Coordinates of C-alpha atoms and ligand atoms in Angstrom, one line a residue:
X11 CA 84.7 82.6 155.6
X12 CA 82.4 85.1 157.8
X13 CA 81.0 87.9 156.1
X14 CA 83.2 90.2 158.7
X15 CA 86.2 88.7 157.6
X16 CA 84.8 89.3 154.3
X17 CA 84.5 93.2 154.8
X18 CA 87.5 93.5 156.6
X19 CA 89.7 91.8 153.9
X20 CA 88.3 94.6 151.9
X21 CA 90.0 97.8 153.4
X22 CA 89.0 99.9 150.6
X23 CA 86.2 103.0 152.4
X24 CA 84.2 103.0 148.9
X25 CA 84.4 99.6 148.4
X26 CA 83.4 98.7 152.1
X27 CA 80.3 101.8 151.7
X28 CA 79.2 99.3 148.8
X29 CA 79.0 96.1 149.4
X30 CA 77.1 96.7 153.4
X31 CA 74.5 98.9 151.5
X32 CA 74.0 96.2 148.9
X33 CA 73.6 93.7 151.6
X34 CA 70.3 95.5 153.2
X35 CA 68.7 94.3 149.9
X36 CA 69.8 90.9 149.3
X37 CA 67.6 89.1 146.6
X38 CA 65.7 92.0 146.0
X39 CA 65.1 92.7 142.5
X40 CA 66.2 96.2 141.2
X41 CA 67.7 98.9 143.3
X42 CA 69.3 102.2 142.8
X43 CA 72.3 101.2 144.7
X44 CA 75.5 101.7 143.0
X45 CA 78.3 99.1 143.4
X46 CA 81.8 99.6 142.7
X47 CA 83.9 96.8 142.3
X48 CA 87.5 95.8 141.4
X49 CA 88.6 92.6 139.1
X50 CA 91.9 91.9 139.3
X51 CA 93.4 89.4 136.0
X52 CA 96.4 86.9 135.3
X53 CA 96.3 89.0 132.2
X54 CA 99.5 92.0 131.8
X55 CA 97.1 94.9 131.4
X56 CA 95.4 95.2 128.3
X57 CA 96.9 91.9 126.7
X58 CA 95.0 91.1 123.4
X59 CA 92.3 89.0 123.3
X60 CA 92.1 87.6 127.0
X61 CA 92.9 90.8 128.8
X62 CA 91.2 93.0 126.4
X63 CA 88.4 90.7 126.8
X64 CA 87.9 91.5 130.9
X65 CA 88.1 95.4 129.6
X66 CA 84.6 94.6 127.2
X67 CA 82.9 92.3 130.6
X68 CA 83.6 95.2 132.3
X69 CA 81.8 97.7 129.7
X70 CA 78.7 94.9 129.5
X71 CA 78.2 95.1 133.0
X72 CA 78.3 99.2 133.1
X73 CA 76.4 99.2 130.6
X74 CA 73.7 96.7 131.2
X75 CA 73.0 97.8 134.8
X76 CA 73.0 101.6 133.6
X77 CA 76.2 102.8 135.5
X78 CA 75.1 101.3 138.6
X79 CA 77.5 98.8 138.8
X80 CA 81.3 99.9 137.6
X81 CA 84.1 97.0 137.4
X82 CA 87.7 98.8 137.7
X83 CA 89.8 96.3 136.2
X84 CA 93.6 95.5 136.8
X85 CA 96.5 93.8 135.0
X86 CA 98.4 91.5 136.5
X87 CA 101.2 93.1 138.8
X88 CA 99.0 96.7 138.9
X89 CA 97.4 95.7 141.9
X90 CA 98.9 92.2 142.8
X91 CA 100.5 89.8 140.9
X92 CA 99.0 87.4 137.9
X93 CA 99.1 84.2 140.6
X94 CA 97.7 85.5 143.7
X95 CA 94.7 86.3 142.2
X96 CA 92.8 83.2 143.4
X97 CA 93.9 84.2 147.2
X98 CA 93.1 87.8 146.7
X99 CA 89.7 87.0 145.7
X100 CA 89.1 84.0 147.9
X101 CA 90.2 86.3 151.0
X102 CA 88.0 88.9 149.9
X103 CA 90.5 91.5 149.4
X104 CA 89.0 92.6 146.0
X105 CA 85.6 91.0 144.9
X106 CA 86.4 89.6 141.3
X107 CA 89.3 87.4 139.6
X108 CA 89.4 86.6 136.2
X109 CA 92.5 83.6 134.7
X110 CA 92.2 80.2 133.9
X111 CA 91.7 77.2 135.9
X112 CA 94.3 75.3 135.7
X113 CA 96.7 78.1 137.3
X114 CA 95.2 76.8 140.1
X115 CA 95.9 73.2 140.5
X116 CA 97.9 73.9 143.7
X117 CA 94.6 74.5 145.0
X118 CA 93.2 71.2 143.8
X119 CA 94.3 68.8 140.7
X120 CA 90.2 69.1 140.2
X121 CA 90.3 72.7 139.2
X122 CA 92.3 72.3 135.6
X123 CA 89.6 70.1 134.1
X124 CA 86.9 73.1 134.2
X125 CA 90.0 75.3 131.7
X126 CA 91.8 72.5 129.7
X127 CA 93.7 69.6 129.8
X128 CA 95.2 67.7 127.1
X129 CA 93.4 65.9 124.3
X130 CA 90.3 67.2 126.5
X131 CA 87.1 68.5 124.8
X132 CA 87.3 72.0 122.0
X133 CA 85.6 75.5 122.9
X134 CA 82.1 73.9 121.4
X135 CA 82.7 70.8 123.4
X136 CA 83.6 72.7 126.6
X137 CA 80.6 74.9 126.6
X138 CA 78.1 72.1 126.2
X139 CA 79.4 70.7 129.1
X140 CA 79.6 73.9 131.1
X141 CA 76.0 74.7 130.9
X142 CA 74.2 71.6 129.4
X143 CA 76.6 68.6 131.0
X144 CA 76.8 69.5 134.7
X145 CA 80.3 71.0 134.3
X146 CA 79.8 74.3 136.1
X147 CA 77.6 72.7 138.6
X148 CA 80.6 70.4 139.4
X149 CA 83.1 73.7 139.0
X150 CA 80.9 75.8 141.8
X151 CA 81.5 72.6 143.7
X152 CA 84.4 72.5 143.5
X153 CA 85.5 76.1 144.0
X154 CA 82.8 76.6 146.5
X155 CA 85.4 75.8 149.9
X156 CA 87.9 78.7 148.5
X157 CA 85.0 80.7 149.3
X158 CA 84.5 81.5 145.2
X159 CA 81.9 81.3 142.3
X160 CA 82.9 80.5 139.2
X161 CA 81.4 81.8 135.7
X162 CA 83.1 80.8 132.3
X163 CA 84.1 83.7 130.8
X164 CA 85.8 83.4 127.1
X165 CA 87.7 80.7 125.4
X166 CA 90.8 80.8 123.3
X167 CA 89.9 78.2 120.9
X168 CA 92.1 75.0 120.2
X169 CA 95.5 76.6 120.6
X170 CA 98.9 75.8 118.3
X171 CA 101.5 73.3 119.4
X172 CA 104.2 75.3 119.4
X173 CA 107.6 76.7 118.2
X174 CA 110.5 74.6 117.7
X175 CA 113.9 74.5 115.8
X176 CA 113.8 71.5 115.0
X177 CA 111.5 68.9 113.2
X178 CA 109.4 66.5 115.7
X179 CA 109.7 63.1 113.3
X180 CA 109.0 61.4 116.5
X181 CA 108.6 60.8 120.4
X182 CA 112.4 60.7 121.0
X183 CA 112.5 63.9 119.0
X184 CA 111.6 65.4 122.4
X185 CA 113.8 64.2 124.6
X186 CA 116.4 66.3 126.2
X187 CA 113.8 68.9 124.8
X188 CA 113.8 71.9 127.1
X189 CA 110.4 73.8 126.1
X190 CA 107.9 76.4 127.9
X191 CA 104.7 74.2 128.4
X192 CA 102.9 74.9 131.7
X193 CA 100.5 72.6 133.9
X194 CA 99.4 69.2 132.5
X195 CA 100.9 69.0 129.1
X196 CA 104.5 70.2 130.7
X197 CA 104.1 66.9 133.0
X198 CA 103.0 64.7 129.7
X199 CA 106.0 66.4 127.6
X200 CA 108.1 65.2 131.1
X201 CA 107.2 61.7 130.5
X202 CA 108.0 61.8 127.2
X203 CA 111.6 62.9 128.6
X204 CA 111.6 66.7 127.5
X205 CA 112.2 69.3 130.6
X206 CA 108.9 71.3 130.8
X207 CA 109.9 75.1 131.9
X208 CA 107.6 77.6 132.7
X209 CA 108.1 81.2 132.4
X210 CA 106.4 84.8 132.4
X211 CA 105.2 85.8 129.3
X212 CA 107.4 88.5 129.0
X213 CA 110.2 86.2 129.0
X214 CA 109.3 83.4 126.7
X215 CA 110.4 85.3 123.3
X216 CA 114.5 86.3 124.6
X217 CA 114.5 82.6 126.3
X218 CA 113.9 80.8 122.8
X219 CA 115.9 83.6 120.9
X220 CA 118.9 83.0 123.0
X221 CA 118.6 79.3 123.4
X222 CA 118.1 79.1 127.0
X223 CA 115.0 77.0 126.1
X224 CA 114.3 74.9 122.6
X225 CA 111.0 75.5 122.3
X226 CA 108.1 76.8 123.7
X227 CA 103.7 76.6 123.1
X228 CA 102.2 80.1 124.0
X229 CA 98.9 80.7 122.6
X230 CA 97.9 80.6 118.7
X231 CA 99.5 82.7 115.8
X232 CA 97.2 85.7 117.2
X233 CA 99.3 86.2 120.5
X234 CA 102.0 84.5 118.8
X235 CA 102.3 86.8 116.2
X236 CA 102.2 89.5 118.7
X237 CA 105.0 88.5 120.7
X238 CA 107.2 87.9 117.6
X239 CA 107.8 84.1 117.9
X240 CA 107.8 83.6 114.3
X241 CA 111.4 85.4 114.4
X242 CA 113.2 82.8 117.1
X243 CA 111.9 79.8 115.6
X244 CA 111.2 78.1 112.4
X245 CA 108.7 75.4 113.0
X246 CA 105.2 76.4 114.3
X247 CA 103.8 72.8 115.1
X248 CA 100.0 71.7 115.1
X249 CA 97.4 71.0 116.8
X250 CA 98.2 72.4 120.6
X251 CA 97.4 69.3 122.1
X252 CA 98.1 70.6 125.4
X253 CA 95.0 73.2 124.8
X254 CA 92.3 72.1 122.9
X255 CA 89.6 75.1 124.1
X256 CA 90.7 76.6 127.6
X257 CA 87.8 78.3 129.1
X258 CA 88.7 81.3 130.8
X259 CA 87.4 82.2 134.5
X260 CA 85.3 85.1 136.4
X261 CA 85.9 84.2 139.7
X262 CA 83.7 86.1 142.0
X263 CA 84.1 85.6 146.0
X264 CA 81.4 84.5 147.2
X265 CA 80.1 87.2 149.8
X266 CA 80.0 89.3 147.7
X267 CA 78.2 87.4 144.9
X268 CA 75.2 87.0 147.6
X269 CA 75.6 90.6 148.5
X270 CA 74.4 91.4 144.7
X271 CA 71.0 91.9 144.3
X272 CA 69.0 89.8 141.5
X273 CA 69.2 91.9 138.7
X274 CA 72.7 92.5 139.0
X275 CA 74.0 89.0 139.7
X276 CA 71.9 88.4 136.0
X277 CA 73.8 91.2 134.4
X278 CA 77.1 89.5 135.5
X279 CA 75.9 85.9 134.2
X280 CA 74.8 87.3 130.9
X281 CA 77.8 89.9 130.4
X282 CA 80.4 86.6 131.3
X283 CA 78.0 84.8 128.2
X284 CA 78.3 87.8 126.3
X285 CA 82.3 88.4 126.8
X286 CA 82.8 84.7 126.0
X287 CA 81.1 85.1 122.7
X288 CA 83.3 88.1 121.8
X289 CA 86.4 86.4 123.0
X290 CA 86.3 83.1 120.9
X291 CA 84.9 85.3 117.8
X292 CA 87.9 87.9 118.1
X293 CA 90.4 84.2 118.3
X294 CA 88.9 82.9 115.5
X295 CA 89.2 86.0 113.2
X296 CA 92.2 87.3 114.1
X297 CA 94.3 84.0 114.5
X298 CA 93.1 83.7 110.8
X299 CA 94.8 86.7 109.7
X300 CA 98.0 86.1 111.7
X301 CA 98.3 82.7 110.5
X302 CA 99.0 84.1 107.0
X303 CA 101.4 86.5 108.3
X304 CA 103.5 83.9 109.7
X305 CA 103.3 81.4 106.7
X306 CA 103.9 84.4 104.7
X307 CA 107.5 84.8 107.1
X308 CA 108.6 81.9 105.9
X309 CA 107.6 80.0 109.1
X310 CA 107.5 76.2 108.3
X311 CA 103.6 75.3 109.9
X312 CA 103.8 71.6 110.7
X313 CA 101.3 68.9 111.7
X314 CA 102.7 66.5 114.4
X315 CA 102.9 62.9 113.4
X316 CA 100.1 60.9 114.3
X317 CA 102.4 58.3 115.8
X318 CA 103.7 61.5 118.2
X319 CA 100.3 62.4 119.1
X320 CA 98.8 58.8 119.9
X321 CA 102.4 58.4 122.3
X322 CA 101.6 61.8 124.0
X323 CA 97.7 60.9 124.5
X324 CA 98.6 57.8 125.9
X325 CA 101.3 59.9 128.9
X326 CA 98.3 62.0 128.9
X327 CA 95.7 59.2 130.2
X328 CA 98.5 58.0 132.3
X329 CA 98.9 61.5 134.1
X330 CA 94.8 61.9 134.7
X331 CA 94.5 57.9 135.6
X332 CA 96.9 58.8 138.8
X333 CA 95.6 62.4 139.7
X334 CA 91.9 60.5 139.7
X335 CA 93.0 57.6 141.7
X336 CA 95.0 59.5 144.4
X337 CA 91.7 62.1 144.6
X338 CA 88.0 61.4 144.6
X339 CA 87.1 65.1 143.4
X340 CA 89.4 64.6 140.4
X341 CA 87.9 61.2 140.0
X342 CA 84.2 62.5 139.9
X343 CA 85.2 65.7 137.5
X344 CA 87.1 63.5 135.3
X345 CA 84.2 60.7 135.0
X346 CA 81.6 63.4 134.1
X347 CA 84.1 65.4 132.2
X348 CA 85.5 62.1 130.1
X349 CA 82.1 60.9 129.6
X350 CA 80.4 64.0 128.3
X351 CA 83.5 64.4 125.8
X352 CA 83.2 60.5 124.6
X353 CA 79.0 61.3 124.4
X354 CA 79.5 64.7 122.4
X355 CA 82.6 63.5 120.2
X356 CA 79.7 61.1 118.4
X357 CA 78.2 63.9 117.0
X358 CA 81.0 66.1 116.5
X359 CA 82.8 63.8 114.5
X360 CA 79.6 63.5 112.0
X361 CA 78.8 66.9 112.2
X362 CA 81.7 69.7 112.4
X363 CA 84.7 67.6 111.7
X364 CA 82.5 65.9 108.7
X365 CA 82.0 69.5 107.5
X366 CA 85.7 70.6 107.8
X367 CA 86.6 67.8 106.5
X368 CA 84.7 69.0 102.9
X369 CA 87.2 71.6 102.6
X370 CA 89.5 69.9 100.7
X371 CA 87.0 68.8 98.1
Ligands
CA4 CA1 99.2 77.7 126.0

């Protein structure tokens, strides 16, 4: 896209006022210029943990550049709704995005590998990739024709499983199963013959309280917790091997990325770093205390059978072996992407998982 098109798509007279005065001063390094821009999420507004989490980026980057820079951020529907975001942001029409990739594998199959796919690589896992394994090298790549740069910015953690009514013994045990599970996992839980549903969050809890669907996988006990799953169902099944780490997304379009000066593109990278740090630490210490409030509900927590998981792995690697061989960009990104995971999973497994595995001792 032109840089016109760019400005136009903008509309907005303050907007517009700041991004042709930051352009006089490309790659300098410091200015006095101020920049006001808008991020629009896939998040309702305010949503614990991942929409809270764009409200702290947005502080960072206030406060880092000293005011000059100001981020107004939007929920999903305030401005447009949680799935046009990419387009919105591609077009130009505000300057920043922030969701997950895999929302957007209408775009390309390629773009879910750089948030999560199943039995794919944990938050520690994900991040070594990002910015040590060539993985947001090959994201940029990939995003770079929708006219959008791509920074991670937070991770859930391994998610849960997720809420059923009754016990998963074994593979037919989802059959007939009509269950909330979004994007890759809903096409593995397909070929395992359940019905994969998706639906806004703001629907999932009356759809599993009133039976329209059997089951459904949100989040972890956290979000969960918070949207009162623990009360429509009685087994809360684990590990969410549809999510093992989903990195979250700043997408920034790209004119105005270059319009940026230096020092503020830096204060953007770092505050993304920063945010994704807060986001996984906030996961990890509130998911612990929710957990215990749903155990202590009398929610049964259950570990899938191996024999379940090793059936849904292998529909998993059946899935990505197609989406690779009917697209060469899904091919590369899944070669670097499996390869890292097989290359870091050496040392996980004699490192962290050795350490967990101490617990019980
Ligand atoms: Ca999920």
């Amino acid at each position: 896209m032109k840089r016109r098109d760019f400005i136009a798509g903008i509309g907005s007279g303050a907007a517009l006022a700041a991004c042709t005065s930051a352009t006089d001063q490309q790659s300098t390094t410091a200015s006095t210029e101020r920049v006001n821009w808008r991020i629009v999420t896939t998040w309702p507004p305010n949503f614990p943990g991942q929409g809270t989490g764009v409200n702290t980026l947005a502080r960072y980057i206030n406060e880092l550049s000293a005011g000059r820079m100001t981020i107004q951020v939007y929920g999903a529907g305030e401005l447009i709704p949680a799935y046009e975001v990419f387009d919105a942001v591609s077009q130009g029409s505000v300057e920043m995005g922030h969701g997950a990739a895999y929302y957007w594998r209408g775009k390309s199959e390629a773009t879910q590998f750089f948030a999560s796919i199943p039995f794919g690589m944990n938050v520690h896992e994900m991040n070594a990739w990002m910015y040590y394994g060539g993985g947001v090298e090959l994201w940029r790549e990939v995003y770079e024709p929708f006219n959008l740069y791509p920074i991670p910015a937070g991770n859930t953690g391994v998610q849960m499983g997720g809420w059923f009514n009754k016990t998963i013994d074994t593979l037919e045990d989802l059959r007939g199963l009509k269950m909330r599970i979004p994007g890759m996992g809903g096409e593995v839980l397909r070929r395992a013959g359940g019905t994969p549903v998706n639906l806004p969050i703001s629907e999932i809890f009356t759809a599993l309280q009133t039976g329209s669907i059997d089951a459904t996988e949100w989040v972890g006990p956290y979000n969960d917790l918070a949207l009162g799953l623990h009360t429509a169902a009685q087994y809360y099944y684990y590990p969410g091997w549809q999510e093992p780490g989903p990195t979250l997304e700043c997408m920034i379009n790209i004119d105005a990325w270059n319009s940026l000066p230096d020092d503020l593109k830096a204060i953007v990278s770092v505050s993304c770093q920063a945010m994704s740090l807060d986001v996984i630490s906030e996961f990890m210490a509130r998911n612990a205390n929710a957990l215990e409030q749903i155990r202590a509900s009398g929610t049964d927590v259950r570990e899938f059978p191996r024999e379940v998981l090793s059936e849904l792995k292998r529909l998993t690697y059946e899935v990505i072996n197609e989406l690779a061989a009917a697209d060469p960009l899904v091919e590369r990104v899944w070669t670097s992407y499996r390869d890292f995971m097989m290359h870091a999973r050496g040392w996980q497994l004699i490192s962290e998982q050795a350490i967990l595995e101490t617990t019980s001792l």
